[in-house]
Amino acid sequence: MDSERFSGEGDPITSAVSSMAHIVHISEAHGVDAGVMRAAEGLAPRAIGRGHGTDGFLNPR
């Protein structure tokens, strides 16, 4: 945390985006508003497209 670097070694963005899609689907199926998660899910493909797919989702770069 102090280094402000999050390697994504344990949970890269490419893996997290799959989990987010699942959470959105299940939430909406149960009538739970998934707007915030859907917004986060929308950021992931852009980060991946910019070459940050192996970074952790919290990488501040």
Coordinates of C-alpha atoms in Angstrom, one line a residue, residues 15-36:
S15 CA -9.9 -11.9 -13.7
A16 CA -11.9 -9.3 -11.8
V17 CA -14.0 -8.3 -14.8
S18 CA -15.4 -11.8 -15.0
S19 CA -16.4 -11.6 -11.3
M20 CA -18.0 -8.2 -11.8
A21 CA -20.1 -9.5 -14.7
H22 CA -21.3 -12.4 -12.5
I23 CA -22.1 -10.0 -9.7
V24 CA -24.1 -7.7 -12.0
H25 CA -26.0 -10.6 -13.4
I26 CA -26.9 -12.2 -10.1
S27 CA -27.8 -8.8 -8.5
E28 CA -30.1 -7.8 -11.3
A29 CA -31.7 -11.3 -11.3
H30 CA -32.6 -10.7 -7.6
G31 CA -33.8 -7.2 -8.2
V32 CA -30.8 -5.5 -6.6
D33 CA -29.6 -2.3 -8.1
A34 CA -26.2 -3.1 -9.8
G35 CA -25.6 0.5 -11.1
V36 CA -22.3 1.0 -9.2

